[in-house]
PDB file of C-alpha atoms and ligand atoms in Angstrom:
ATOM      1  CA  MET Z   1      51.642  -7.178 -26.019  1.00 76.00           C
ATOM      2  CA  ASN Z   2      48.797  -5.759 -28.205  1.00 91.00           C
ATOM      3  CA  THR Z   3      50.058  -4.593 -31.446  1.00 95.00           C
ATOM      4  CA  VAL Z   4      46.554  -3.196 -32.326  1.00 97.00           C
ATOM      5  CA  VAL Z   5      44.801  -0.862 -29.835  1.00 97.00           C
ATOM      6  CA  VAL Z   6      41.146  -0.004 -31.145  1.00 97.00           C
ATOM      7  CA  THR Z   7      39.140   2.571 -28.171  1.00 97.00           C
ATOM      8  CA  ASN Z   8      36.030   3.923 -28.994  1.00 97.00           C
ATOM      9  CA  VAL Z   9      35.929   4.441 -32.477  1.00 97.00           C
ATOM     10  CA  VAL Z  10      33.337   6.072 -33.977  1.00 98.00           C
ATOM     11  CA  LYS Z  11      33.418   6.709 -37.983  1.00 97.00           C
ATOM     12  CA  SER Z  12      30.343   7.605 -40.559  1.00 97.00           C
ATOM     13  CA  TYR Z  13      29.774   7.734 -43.555  1.00 96.00           C
ATOM     14  CA  GLY Z  14      27.242  10.866 -44.022  1.00 94.00           C
ATOM     15  CA  ARG Z  15      24.422   9.570 -41.210  1.00 93.00           C
ATOM     16  CA  HIS Z  16      25.499   6.404 -41.137  1.00 94.00           C
ATOM     17  CA  ARG Z  17      27.678   4.926 -37.989  1.00 95.00           C
ATOM     18  CA  ALA Z  18      29.742   2.389 -40.278  1.00 97.00           C
ATOM     19  CA  LEU Z  19      31.481   2.268 -36.545  1.00 97.00           C
ATOM     20  CA  ASP Z  20      29.462   2.426 -33.404  1.00 96.00           C
ATOM     21  CA  GLY Z  21      32.072   3.375 -30.055  1.00 95.00           C
ATOM     22  CA  LEU Z  22      33.890   0.243 -30.415  1.00 96.00           C
ATOM     23  CA  SER Z  23      36.788  -0.712 -28.686  1.00 95.00           C
ATOM     24  CA  PHE Z  24      38.980  -4.086 -30.369  1.00 93.00           C
ATOM     25  CA  THR Z  25      42.442  -5.424 -29.952  1.00 95.00           C
ATOM     26  CA  ALA Z  26      45.209  -7.701 -31.402  1.00 96.00           C
ATOM     27  CA  GLY Z  27      48.352  -9.244 -30.764  1.00 95.00           C
ATOM     28  CA  PRO Z  28      50.792 -11.492 -32.160  1.00 95.00           C
ATOM     29  CA  GLY Z  29      48.371 -14.934 -34.008  1.00 95.00           C
ATOM     30  CA  VAL Z  30      45.458 -14.552 -36.492  1.00 96.00           C
ATOM     31  CA  THR Z  31      42.898 -12.745 -35.706  1.00 96.00           C
ATOM     32  CA  GLY Z  32      39.043 -12.774 -37.660  1.00 96.00           C
ATOM     33  CA  LEU Z  33      37.248 -10.968 -38.143  1.00 97.00           C
ATOM     34  CA  LEU Z  34      33.999 -12.236 -38.937  1.00 96.00           C
ATOM     35  CA  GLY Z  35      30.513 -10.670 -39.504  1.00 94.00           C
ATOM     36  CA  PRO Z  36      27.866 -10.174 -42.138  1.00 92.00           C
ATOM     37  CA  ASN Z  37      28.311  -7.539 -44.873  1.00 91.00           C
ATOM     38  CA  GLY Z  38      27.643  -3.824 -44.306  1.00 93.00           C
ATOM     39  CA  ALA Z  39      28.904  -4.941 -40.430  1.00 95.00           C
ATOM     40  CA  GLY Z  40      31.926  -3.069 -40.305  1.00 96.00           C
ATOM     41  CA  LYS Z  41      34.977  -4.522 -40.702  1.00 96.00           C
ATOM     42  CA  THR Z  42      36.158  -3.123 -44.136  1.00 97.00           C
ATOM     43  CA  THR Z  43      35.956   0.241 -42.186  1.00 97.00           C
ATOM     44  CA  LEU Z  44      37.975  -1.118 -39.182  1.00 97.00           C
ATOM     45  CA  ILE Z  45      40.576  -2.173 -41.680  1.00 97.00           C
ATOM     46  CA  ARG Z  46      41.090   0.563 -43.330  1.00 97.00           C
ATOM     47  CA  MET Z  47      40.996   2.472 -40.161  1.00 97.00           C
ATOM     48  CA  LEU Z  48      43.953  -0.786 -39.385  1.00 97.00           C
ATOM     49  CA  ALA Z  49      45.998   0.394 -42.888  1.00 97.00           C
ATOM     50  CA  THR Z  50      45.845   3.886 -41.546  1.00 96.00           C
ATOM     51  CA  VAL Z  51      44.063   4.696 -44.982  1.00 95.00           C
ATOM     52  CA  LEU Z  52      41.035   6.054 -42.698  1.00 96.00           C
ATOM     53  CA  ALA Z  53      41.011   8.265 -39.636  1.00 96.00           C
ATOM     54  CA  ALA Z  54      38.434   7.440 -36.863  1.00 96.00           C
ATOM     55  CA  ASP Z  55      36.063  10.632 -36.007  1.00 97.00           C
ATOM     56  CA  SER Z  56      36.306  10.028 -32.247  1.00 97.00           C
ATOM     57  CA  GLY Z  57      37.965   7.544 -30.420  1.00 97.00           C
ATOM     58  CA  THR Z  58      41.535   6.341 -30.073  1.00 96.00           C
ATOM     59  CA  LEU Z  59      43.902   3.824 -32.795  1.00 97.00           C
ATOM     60  CA  ARG Z  60      47.232   2.670 -31.034  1.00 97.00           C
ATOM     61  CA  LEU Z  61      49.096   0.353 -34.058  1.00 97.00           C
ATOM     62  CA  LEU Z  62      52.374  -0.432 -33.467  1.00 97.00           C
ATOM     63  CA  GLY Z  63      52.735   1.181 -29.712  1.00 96.00           C
ATOM     64  CA  ARG Z  64      51.953   4.631 -32.244  1.00 97.00           C
ATOM     65  CA  ASP Z  65      49.432   7.165 -32.373  1.00 96.00           C
ATOM     66  CA  PRO Z  66      48.432   7.459 -36.572  1.00 95.00           C
ATOM     67  CA  SER Z  67      47.239  10.644 -36.818  1.00 93.00           C
ATOM     68  CA  ALA Z  68      50.732  11.725 -35.744  1.00 94.00           C
ATOM     69  CA  GLU Z  69      52.815   8.550 -37.071  1.00 95.00           C
ATOM     70  CA  ARG Z  70      51.019   7.458 -39.657  1.00 94.00           C
ATOM     71  CA  LEU Z  71      54.724   6.821 -42.137  1.00 92.00           C
ATOM     72  CA  GLN Z  72      56.309   4.631 -39.441  1.00 93.00           C
ATOM     73  CA  ILE Z  73      53.291   2.368 -38.500  1.00 95.00           C
ATOM     74  CA  ARG Z  74      52.997   2.346 -42.709  1.00 93.00           C
ATOM     75  CA  ARG Z  75      55.778   0.784 -43.315  1.00 90.00           C
ATOM     76  CA  ARG Z  76      56.159  -1.898 -40.528  1.00 94.00           C
ATOM     77  CA  LEU Z  77      52.697  -3.260 -41.745  1.00 95.00           C
ATOM     78  CA  GLY Z  78      51.151  -5.138 -44.960  1.00 96.00           C
ATOM     79  CA  TYR Z  79      47.078  -4.866 -46.450  1.00 96.00           C
ATOM     80  CA  LEU Z  80      45.319  -6.774 -48.348  1.00 95.00           C
ATOM     81  CA  PRO Z  81      42.042  -4.408 -49.604  1.00 94.00           C
ATOM     82  CA  GLN Z  82      38.958  -6.149 -50.150  1.00 90.00           C
ATOM     83  CA  GLU Z  83      38.987  -5.267 -54.227  1.00 82.00           C
ATOM     84  CA  PRO Z  84      42.762  -4.772 -54.668  1.00 79.00           C
ATOM     85  CA  GLY Z  85      43.477  -2.635 -57.879  1.00 81.00           C
ATOM     86  CA  PHE Z  86      45.853  -4.762 -59.293  1.00 78.00           C
ATOM     87  CA  HIS Z  87      47.578  -3.498 -63.321  1.00 81.00           C
ATOM     88  CA  ARG Z  88      46.558  -6.833 -65.219  1.00 79.00           C
ATOM     89  CA  ALA Z  89      49.194  -6.560 -68.172  1.00 88.00           C
ATOM     90  CA  PHE Z  90      51.926  -6.302 -65.174  1.00 95.00           C
ATOM     91  CA  THR Z  91      53.518  -9.841 -64.819  1.00 96.00           C
ATOM     92  CA  VAL Z  92      52.835 -11.351 -61.006  1.00 97.00           C
ATOM     93  CA  PHE Z  93      57.251  -9.917 -60.906  1.00 97.00           C
ATOM     94  CA  GLU Z  94      56.694  -6.320 -62.156  1.00 96.00           C
ATOM     95  CA  PHE Z  95      53.149  -5.761 -59.879  1.00 96.00           C
ATOM     96  CA  VAL Z  96      55.331  -6.453 -56.715  1.00 96.00           C
ATOM     97  CA  ASP Z  97      58.098  -4.952 -57.821  1.00 96.00           C
ATOM     98  CA  TYR Z  98      55.669  -1.729 -58.230  1.00 94.00           C
ATOM     99  CA  VAL Z  99      54.007  -1.728 -54.855  1.00 93.00           C
ATOM    100  CA  ALA Z 100      57.850  -2.141 -53.446  1.00 95.00           C
ATOM    101  CA  ILE Z 101      58.984   0.802 -55.544  1.00 93.00           C
ATOM    102  CA  LEU Z 102      56.194   2.296 -53.645  1.00 90.00           C
ATOM    103  CA  LYS Z 103      57.132   0.676 -50.026  1.00 89.00           C
ATOM    104  CA  GLU Z 104      60.349   3.021 -50.732  1.00 87.00           C
ATOM    105  CA  ILE Z 105      62.432  -0.651 -51.122  1.00 88.00           C
ATOM    106  CA  VAL Z 106      65.266   1.071 -52.810  1.00 88.00           C
ATOM    107  CA  ASP Z 107      67.816  -0.288 -53.796  1.00 94.00           C
ATOM    108  CA  ARG Z 108      67.264  -2.301 -56.885  1.00 95.00           C
ATOM    109  CA  ARG Z 109      68.893  -6.210 -55.999  1.00 96.00           C
ATOM    110  CA  ALA Z 110      67.880  -6.330 -52.822  1.00 96.00           C
ATOM    111  CA  ARG Z 111      64.694  -5.365 -53.707  1.00 97.00           C
ATOM    112  CA  HIS Z 112      64.275  -7.917 -56.386  1.00 97.00           C
ATOM    113  CA  ASP Z 113      65.956 -10.229 -53.788  1.00 97.00           C
ATOM    114  CA  GLU Z 114      62.869  -9.421 -51.856  1.00 97.00           C
ATOM    115  CA  VAL Z 115      60.614  -9.559 -54.447  1.00 98.00           C
ATOM    116  CA  ARG Z 116      61.396 -13.223 -55.634  1.00 97.00           C
ATOM    117  CA  ARG Z 117      61.034 -13.847 -51.296  1.00 96.00           C
ATOM    118  CA  VAL Z 118      57.605 -13.573 -50.798  1.00 95.00           C
ATOM    119  CA  ILE Z 119      56.771 -14.610 -54.953  1.00 96.00           C
ATOM    120  CA  ALA Z 120      58.045 -18.345 -53.496  1.00 93.00           C
ATOM    121  CA  GLU Z 121      56.146 -17.616 -49.948  1.00 89.00           C
ATOM    122  CA  VAL Z 122      53.225 -17.618 -51.470  1.00 89.00           C
ATOM    123  CA  GLY Z 123      54.079 -20.955 -54.245  1.00 89.00           C
ATOM    124  CA  LEU Z 124      53.789 -18.641 -56.994  1.00 93.00           C
ATOM    125  CA  ALA Z 125      57.587 -18.886 -58.137  1.00 95.00           C
ATOM    126  CA  GLU Z 126      56.521 -20.735 -61.549  1.00 96.00           C
ATOM    127  CA  VAL Z 127      54.460 -18.106 -62.487  1.00 97.00           C
ATOM    128  CA  SER Z 128      56.055 -14.821 -61.462  1.00 97.00           C
ATOM    129  CA  GLY Z 129      56.607 -13.976 -65.327  1.00 97.00           C
ATOM    130  CA  LYS Z 130      52.704 -14.159 -66.277  1.00 97.00           C
ATOM    131  CA  ARG Z 131      50.413 -11.296 -66.120  1.00 96.00           C
ATOM    132  CA  ILE Z 132      48.233 -11.056 -64.040  1.00 94.00           C
ATOM    133  CA  ARG Z 133      45.269 -10.908 -66.159  1.00 92.00           C
ATOM    134  CA  ALA Z 134      46.220 -14.758 -67.023  1.00 93.00           C
ATOM    135  CA  LEU Z 135      46.049 -15.994 -63.685  1.00 92.00           C
ATOM    136  CA  SER Z 136      43.541 -17.514 -61.791  1.00 87.00           C
ATOM    137  CA  GLY Z 137      41.411 -15.870 -59.178  1.00 84.00           C
ATOM    138  CA  GLY Z 138      42.754 -18.004 -56.285  1.00 84.00           C
ATOM    139  CA  MET Z 139      46.402 -17.485 -57.440  1.00 89.00           C
ATOM    140  CA  ARG Z 140      45.300 -13.242 -57.537  1.00 90.00           C
ATOM    141  CA  ARG Z 141      44.731 -13.405 -54.111  1.00 88.00           C
ATOM    142  CA  ARG Z 142      48.106 -14.579 -53.657  1.00 89.00           C
ATOM    143  CA  VAL Z 143      49.465 -12.089 -55.263  1.00 93.00           C
ATOM    144  CA  GLY Z 144      47.239 -10.038 -53.319  1.00 93.00           C
ATOM    145  CA  ILE Z 145      48.813 -11.479 -49.937  1.00 91.00           C
ATOM    146  CA  ALA Z 146      52.982 -11.507 -51.737  1.00 93.00           C
ATOM    147  CA  GLN Z 147      52.678  -7.747 -52.202  1.00 95.00           C
ATOM    148  CA  ALA Z 148      51.812  -7.283 -47.842  1.00 95.00           C
ATOM    149  CA  LEU Z 149      54.279  -9.408 -46.986  1.00 94.00           C
ATOM    150  CA  LEU Z 150      56.996  -7.206 -48.838  1.00 95.00           C
ATOM    151  CA  GLY Z 151      59.271  -6.188 -46.249  1.00 93.00           C
ATOM    152  CA  GLU Z 152      58.006  -8.464 -43.084  1.00 93.00           C
ATOM    153  CA  PRO Z 153      55.445  -6.580 -41.677  1.00 95.00           C
ATOM    154  CA  GLU Z 154      55.434  -6.950 -38.108  1.00 96.00           C
ATOM    155  CA  LEU Z 155      50.915  -6.604 -39.068  1.00 97.00           C
ATOM    156  CA  VAL Z 156      48.969  -8.114 -41.818  1.00 97.00           C
ATOM    157  CA  LEU Z 157      45.535  -6.833 -42.422  1.00 97.00           C
ATOM    158  CA  LEU Z 158      44.189  -9.097 -44.933  1.00 96.00           C
ATOM    159  CA  ASP Z 159      40.346  -7.694 -45.924  1.00 95.00           C
ATOM    160  CA  GLU Z 160      38.203 -11.064 -46.608  1.00 92.00           C
ATOM    161  CA  PRO Z 161      41.309 -12.982 -48.573  1.00 90.00           C
ATOM    162  CA  THR Z 162      39.812 -16.024 -48.847  1.00 86.00           C
ATOM    163  CA  ALA Z 163      36.339 -15.162 -51.174  1.00 81.00           C
ATOM    164  CA  GLY Z 164      36.034 -16.749 -54.212  1.00 74.00           C
ATOM    165  CA  LEU Z 165      38.182 -19.457 -53.591  1.00 78.00           C
ATOM    166  CA  ASP Z 166      37.441 -22.779 -54.186  1.00 79.00           C
ATOM    167  CA  PRO Z 167      37.487 -25.352 -51.753  1.00 80.00           C
ATOM    168  CA  GLU Z 168      41.166 -26.916 -52.752  1.00 80.00           C
ATOM    169  CA  GLN Z 169      42.566 -23.253 -53.108  1.00 78.00           C
ATOM    170  CA  ARG Z 170      40.932 -22.312 -49.559  1.00 81.00           C
ATOM    171  CA  LEU Z 171      43.061 -24.797 -47.872  1.00 83.00           C
ATOM    172  CA  ARG Z 172      46.433 -23.656 -49.595  1.00 80.00           C
ATOM    173  CA  PHE Z 173      45.124 -20.719 -47.991  1.00 82.00           C
ATOM    174  CA  ARG Z 174      45.060 -21.695 -44.450  1.00 85.00           C
ATOM    175  CA  GLU Z 175      48.534 -23.021 -44.493  1.00 85.00           C
ATOM    176  CA  LEU Z 176      49.717 -19.989 -46.316  1.00 86.00           C
ATOM    177  CA  ILE Z 177      47.755 -17.698 -43.527  1.00 89.00           C
ATOM    178  CA  SER Z 178      48.364 -20.035 -40.622  1.00 87.00           C
ATOM    179  CA  ARG Z 179      52.423 -19.770 -41.649  1.00 87.00           C
ATOM    180  CA  ILE Z 180      52.009 -16.126 -41.681  1.00 89.00           C
ATOM    181  CA  GLY Z 181      50.533 -15.689 -38.216  1.00 91.00           C
ATOM    182  CA  GLU Z 182      53.185 -17.607 -36.866  1.00 90.00           C
ATOM    183  CA  ASN Z 183      55.302 -14.582 -35.954  1.00 85.00           C
ATOM    184  CA  ARG Z 184      53.232 -11.850 -36.535  1.00 94.00           C
ATOM    185  CA  THR Z 185      50.089 -10.147 -36.133  1.00 97.00           C
ATOM    186  CA  VAL Z 186      47.667 -10.777 -38.269  1.00 97.00           C
ATOM    187  CA  VAL Z 187      44.536  -9.637 -38.575  1.00 97.00           C
ATOM    188  CA  LEU Z 188      41.783 -10.863 -41.112  1.00 96.00           C
ATOM    189  CA  SER Z 189      38.067 -10.389 -42.454  1.00 96.00           C
ATOM    190  CA  THR Z 190      35.785 -12.797 -43.137  1.00 91.00           C
ATOM    191  CA  HIS Z 191      31.788 -13.480 -43.283  1.00 85.00           C
ATOM    192  CA  GLN Z 192      32.181 -17.417 -43.303  1.00 87.00           C
ATOM    193  CA  THR Z 193      32.681 -19.002 -40.552  1.00 90.00           C
ATOM    194  CA  GLU Z 194      34.562 -22.351 -40.953  1.00 87.00           C
ATOM    195  CA  ASP Z 195      37.375 -20.077 -42.345  1.00 87.00           C
ATOM    196  CA  VAL Z 196      37.590 -18.962 -38.962  1.00 90.00           C
ATOM    197  CA  ALA Z 197      37.295 -21.983 -37.541  1.00 87.00           C
ATOM    198  CA  ALA Z 198      40.568 -23.270 -39.891  1.00 87.00           C
ATOM    199  CA  LEU Z 199      42.670 -20.334 -39.546  1.00 89.00           C
ATOM    200  CA  CYS Z 200      42.288 -17.596 -36.139  1.00 93.00           C
ATOM    201  CA  GLY Z 201      43.152 -18.395 -32.941  1.00 93.00           C
ATOM    202  CA  ARG Z 202      40.680 -15.635 -32.098  1.00 95.00           C
ATOM    203  CA  VAL Z 203      37.305 -14.177 -33.515  1.00 96.00           C
ATOM    204  CA  VAL Z 204      35.450 -11.948 -33.012  1.00 96.00           C
ATOM    205  CA  VAL Z 205      31.783 -11.316 -33.964  1.00 95.00           C
ATOM    206  CA  PHE Z 206      30.808  -7.721 -36.079  1.00 91.00           C
ATOM    207  CA  ASP Z 207      27.601  -6.663 -36.187  1.00 93.00           C
ATOM    208  CA  GLY Z 208      26.192  -3.016 -36.716  1.00 92.00           C
ATOM    209  CA  GLY Z 209      29.846  -1.628 -36.026  1.00 94.00           C
ATOM    210  CA  ARG Z 210      29.955  -2.928 -32.465  1.00 93.00           C
ATOM    211  CA  CYS Z 211      31.890  -5.595 -31.242  1.00 93.00           C
ATOM    212  CA  MET Z 212      29.438  -9.073 -30.240  1.00 93.00           C
ATOM    213  CA  PHE Z 213      32.016 -11.424 -29.339  1.00 95.00           C
ATOM    214  CA  GLU Z 214      36.074 -12.214 -28.850  1.00 95.00           C
ATOM    215  CA  GLY Z 215      37.072 -15.219 -27.147  1.00 96.00           C
ATOM    216  CA  THR Z 216      38.139 -18.275 -29.090  1.00 96.00           C
ATOM    217  CA  PRO Z 217      37.010 -20.048 -32.046  1.00 95.00           C
ATOM    218  CA  GLU Z 218      35.959 -23.079 -29.678  1.00 96.00           C
ATOM    219  CA  GLU Z 219      34.522 -20.497 -27.210  1.00 96.00           C
ATOM    220  CA  LEU Z 220      31.930 -18.976 -29.968  1.00 95.00           C
ATOM    221  CA  ARG Z 221      30.836 -22.737 -30.143  1.00 95.00           C
ATOM    222  CA  ARG Z 222      29.864 -22.912 -26.770  1.00 94.00           C
ATOM    223  CA  VAL Z 223      27.624 -19.754 -26.844  1.00 92.00           C
ATOM    224  CA  ALA Z 224      25.197 -22.063 -28.486  1.00 91.00           C
ATOM    225  CA  GLU Z 225      25.703 -25.213 -26.602  1.00 92.00           C
ATOM    226  CA  GLY Z 226      22.342 -26.715 -24.634  1.00 90.00           C
ATOM    227  CA  GLN Z 227      20.371 -24.073 -27.454  1.00 89.00           C
ATOM    228  CA  VAL Z 228      20.483 -26.575 -31.268  1.00 91.00           C
ATOM    229  CA  TRP Z 229      17.774 -29.008 -31.673  1.00 90.00           C
ATOM    230  CA  LEU Z 230      16.669 -31.215 -34.141  1.00 91.00           C
ATOM    231  CA  SER Z 231      13.380 -31.997 -34.525  1.00 89.00           C
ATOM    232  CA  ALA Z 232      10.693 -33.188 -37.772  1.00 87.00           C
ATOM    233  CA  GLU Z 233       9.194 -30.095 -37.962  1.00 83.00           C
ATOM    234  CA  ARG Z 234      10.024 -26.226 -37.926  1.00 82.00           C
ATOM    235  CA  SER Z 235      10.864 -24.069 -35.070  1.00 79.00           C
ATOM    236  CA  GLY Z 236      10.573 -19.846 -34.940  1.00 71.00           C
ATOM    237  CA  VAL Z 237      12.360 -17.807 -37.249  1.00 69.00           C
ATOM    238  CA  LEU Z 238      15.810 -19.788 -36.622  1.00 82.00           C
ATOM    239  CA  SER Z 239      15.554 -22.594 -37.916  1.00 84.00           C
ATOM    240  CA  TRP Z 240      16.397 -24.298 -41.537  1.00 84.00           C
ATOM    241  CA  ARG Z 241      16.561 -28.072 -42.704  1.00 85.00           C
ATOM    242  CA  THR Z 242      19.655 -30.153 -43.104  1.00 83.00           C
ATOM    243  CA  GLY Z 243      20.942 -32.498 -45.655  1.00 81.00           C
ATOM    244  CA  GLU Z 244      18.889 -35.678 -42.961  1.00 80.00           C
ATOM    245  CA  GLY Z 245      16.128 -34.120 -44.054  1.00 85.00           C
ATOM    246  CA  LEU Z 246      15.751 -32.619 -39.967  1.00 88.00           C
ATOM    247  CA  PHE Z 247      15.096 -28.883 -39.024  1.00 88.00           C
ATOM    248  CA  ARG Z 248      17.936 -27.713 -37.385  1.00 89.00           C
ATOM    249  CA  ASN Z 249      16.705 -24.974 -34.691  1.00 89.00           C
ATOM    250  CA  ILE Z 250      18.589 -22.681 -32.536  1.00 88.00           C
ATOM    251  CA  GLY Z 251      17.017 -20.767 -29.455  1.00 84.00           C
ATOM    252  CA  GLN Z 252      13.915 -22.625 -27.628  1.00 81.00           C
ATOM    253  CA  ALA Z 253      13.605 -26.001 -28.079  1.00 83.00           C
ATOM    254  CA  PRO Z 254      10.412 -27.250 -30.455  1.00 81.00           C
ATOM    255  CA  ASP Z 255       8.610 -30.155 -29.386  1.00 81.00           C
ATOM    256  CA  ALA Z 256       9.624 -33.395 -29.422  1.00 82.00           C
ATOM    257  CA  ALA Z 257      13.564 -32.342 -30.103  1.00 85.00           C
ATOM    258  CA  ARG Z 258      16.647 -33.452 -30.009  1.00 89.00           C
ATOM    259  CA  LEU Z 259      19.666 -31.734 -28.505  1.00 91.00           C
ATOM    260  CA  ALA Z 260      22.848 -31.492 -31.387  1.00 91.00           C
ATOM    261  CA  GLU Z 261      25.822 -30.179 -30.810  1.00 92.00           C
ATOM    262  CA  PRO Z 262      26.474 -26.979 -31.727  1.00 93.00           C
ATOM    263  CA  THR Z 263      28.930 -25.830 -34.347  1.00 93.00           C
ATOM    264  CA  ILE Z 264      30.631 -22.606 -34.770  1.00 94.00           C
ATOM    265  CA  GLU Z 265      28.192 -21.246 -37.182  1.00 93.00           C
ATOM    266  CA  ASP Z 266      25.724 -22.236 -34.599  1.00 92.00           C
ATOM    267  CA  GLY Z 267      27.470 -19.647 -31.468  1.00 93.00           C
ATOM    268  CA  TYR Z 268      27.279 -17.083 -34.734  1.00 93.00           C
ATOM    269  CA  LEU Z 269      24.262 -17.000 -36.163  1.00 91.00           C
ATOM    270  CA  LEU Z 270      22.899 -17.353 -32.148  1.00 90.00           C
ATOM    271  CA  LEU Z 271      24.793 -13.426 -31.677  1.00 91.00           C
ATOM    272  CA  LEU Z 272      23.538 -12.325 -34.613  1.00 88.00           C
ATOM    273  CA  GLY Z 273      19.997 -12.827 -33.481  1.00 80.00           C
ATOM    274  CA  ASP Z 274      17.582 -11.296 -36.047  1.00 61.00           C
ATOM    275  CA  ALA Z 275      20.104 -10.132 -38.006  1.00 60.00           C
ATOM    276  CA  ALA Z 276      21.270 -14.108 -39.177  1.00 61.00           C
ATOM    277  CA  VAL Z 277      17.815 -14.552 -40.798  1.00 57.00           C
ATOM    278  CA  GLY Z 278      19.787 -12.879 -43.914  1.00 55.00           C
ATOM    279  CA  VAL Z 279      22.979 -14.380 -43.117  1.00 57.00           C
ATOM    280  CA  ARG Z 280      20.890 -17.691 -43.300  1.00 54.00           C
ATOM    281  CA  SER Z 281      18.839 -16.835 -46.580  1.00 46.00           C
TER     282      SER Z 281
HETATM  283  N1  LIG F   1      32.368   4.871 -48.345  1.00 72.59           N
HETATM  284  C1  LIG F   1      31.553   5.222 -48.369  1.00 72.59           C
HETATM  285  N2  LIG F   1      30.532   5.725 -47.738  1.00 72.59           N
HETATM  286  C2  LIG F   1      29.514   4.941 -47.521  1.00 72.59           C
HETATM  287  N3  LIG F   1      28.914   4.031 -47.028  1.00 72.59           N
HETATM  288  C3  LIG F   1      29.553   3.422 -47.129  1.00 72.59           C
HETATM  289  C4  LIG F   1      31.303   3.494 -47.556  1.00 72.59           C
HETATM  290  N4  LIG F   1      31.752   2.243 -47.018  1.00 72.59           N
HETATM  291  C5  LIG F   1      31.029   1.968 -46.621  1.00 72.59           C
HETATM  292  N5  LIG F   1      29.724   2.197 -46.268  1.00 72.59           N
HETATM  293  C6  LIG F   1      28.904   1.984 -45.388  1.00 72.59           C
HETATM  294  O1  LIG F   1      29.905   1.183 -43.990  1.00 72.59           O
HETATM  295  C7  LIG F   1      28.759   0.158 -43.086  1.00 72.59           C
HETATM  296  C8  LIG F   1      29.423  -0.661 -43.212  1.00 72.59           C
HETATM  297  O2  LIG F   1      30.440  -1.704 -44.273  1.00 72.59           O
HETATM  298  P1  LIG F   1      31.735  -1.809 -45.091  1.00 72.59           P
HETATM  299  O3  LIG F   1      32.804  -1.060 -43.290  1.00 72.59           O
HETATM  300  O4  LIG F   1      32.423  -2.884 -46.139  1.00 72.59           O
HETATM  301  O5  LIG F   1      31.350  -3.240 -43.633  1.00 72.59           O
HETATM  302  P2  LIG F   1      31.774  -4.613 -43.799  1.00 72.59           P
HETATM  303  O6  LIG F   1      33.162  -5.108 -44.587  1.00 72.59           O
HETATM  304  O7  LIG F   1      31.350  -5.842 -42.966  1.00 72.59           O
HETATM  305  O8  LIG F   1      30.980  -5.380 -45.168  1.00 72.59           O
HETATM  306  C9  LIG F   1      27.714  -0.436 -44.346  1.00 72.59           C
HETATM  307  O9  LIG F   1      26.664  -0.133 -44.099  1.00 72.59           O
HETATM  308  C10 LIG F   1      27.916   0.445 -45.912  1.00 72.59           C
HETATM  309  O10 LIG F   1      27.731   0.496 -46.628  1.00 72.59           O
HETATM  310 MG1  LIG F   2      34.282  -5.411 -46.668  1.00 72.59          MG
END
């Protein structure tokens, strides 16, 4: 069953097409939207969050039409925006409680129980009385996730949830997100291939408002099978020096090259083609 079905969606800002006839589906588990800056990831996620409408094409979210049943959909989804506007003078509890009020959890005692539950779920119970402005960036992200979990939504949308986290925070995040994805549909965006490898059962590669690939992370890795070479000399546009001093080349084999095992990043860079030169540098 697909929780999200997007068909031929176009969205323009002025003359610029951010989504260019995009089709996309997602069901239970974690789907990662992987693409460079400007690919259209945030535009799509805002559409799935019913914040933004499509110019043309159709969306079905949780079996409903967002242009007719927006409120019913909103009640069943959780959303972490790319740049959440926190009220920094609020404590963690106050902020999550405030969102719970906006989400119409009216009964005070039930609401407070739910607020405590989501705060505990992201591992912030101990700082629940602290002001948001006193938290680290990683903790603040977790506050953002906590509010997205209020009311046990069936669809959870996380826009760049790992941006700006240090390696240890990323690790904690992976645990949290894989747990969330066990019984829900999670769609998250990232421009980091490591996130996709660690978090997502399924990956959709995006560029220029179009879907370029859809499959498992392992299938994305295999896109570059037989096309990654190590050599002493640089060749072509997609090559860079590695830690071992050799050049890693993607695409045509240079002279005196040795075939290498591809990574997910290789598959991604190969799909992006010329656009990848900007990503890599
Ligand atoms: N509010 C807006 N007004 C004008 N252009 C926008 C706006 N939001 C996004 N864009 C443009 O649409 C394209 C896709 O943006 P976005 O969806 O934010 O991509 P991503 O999240 O993948 O970086 C980019 O070229 C961006 O500059
Ligand atoms: Mg974005």
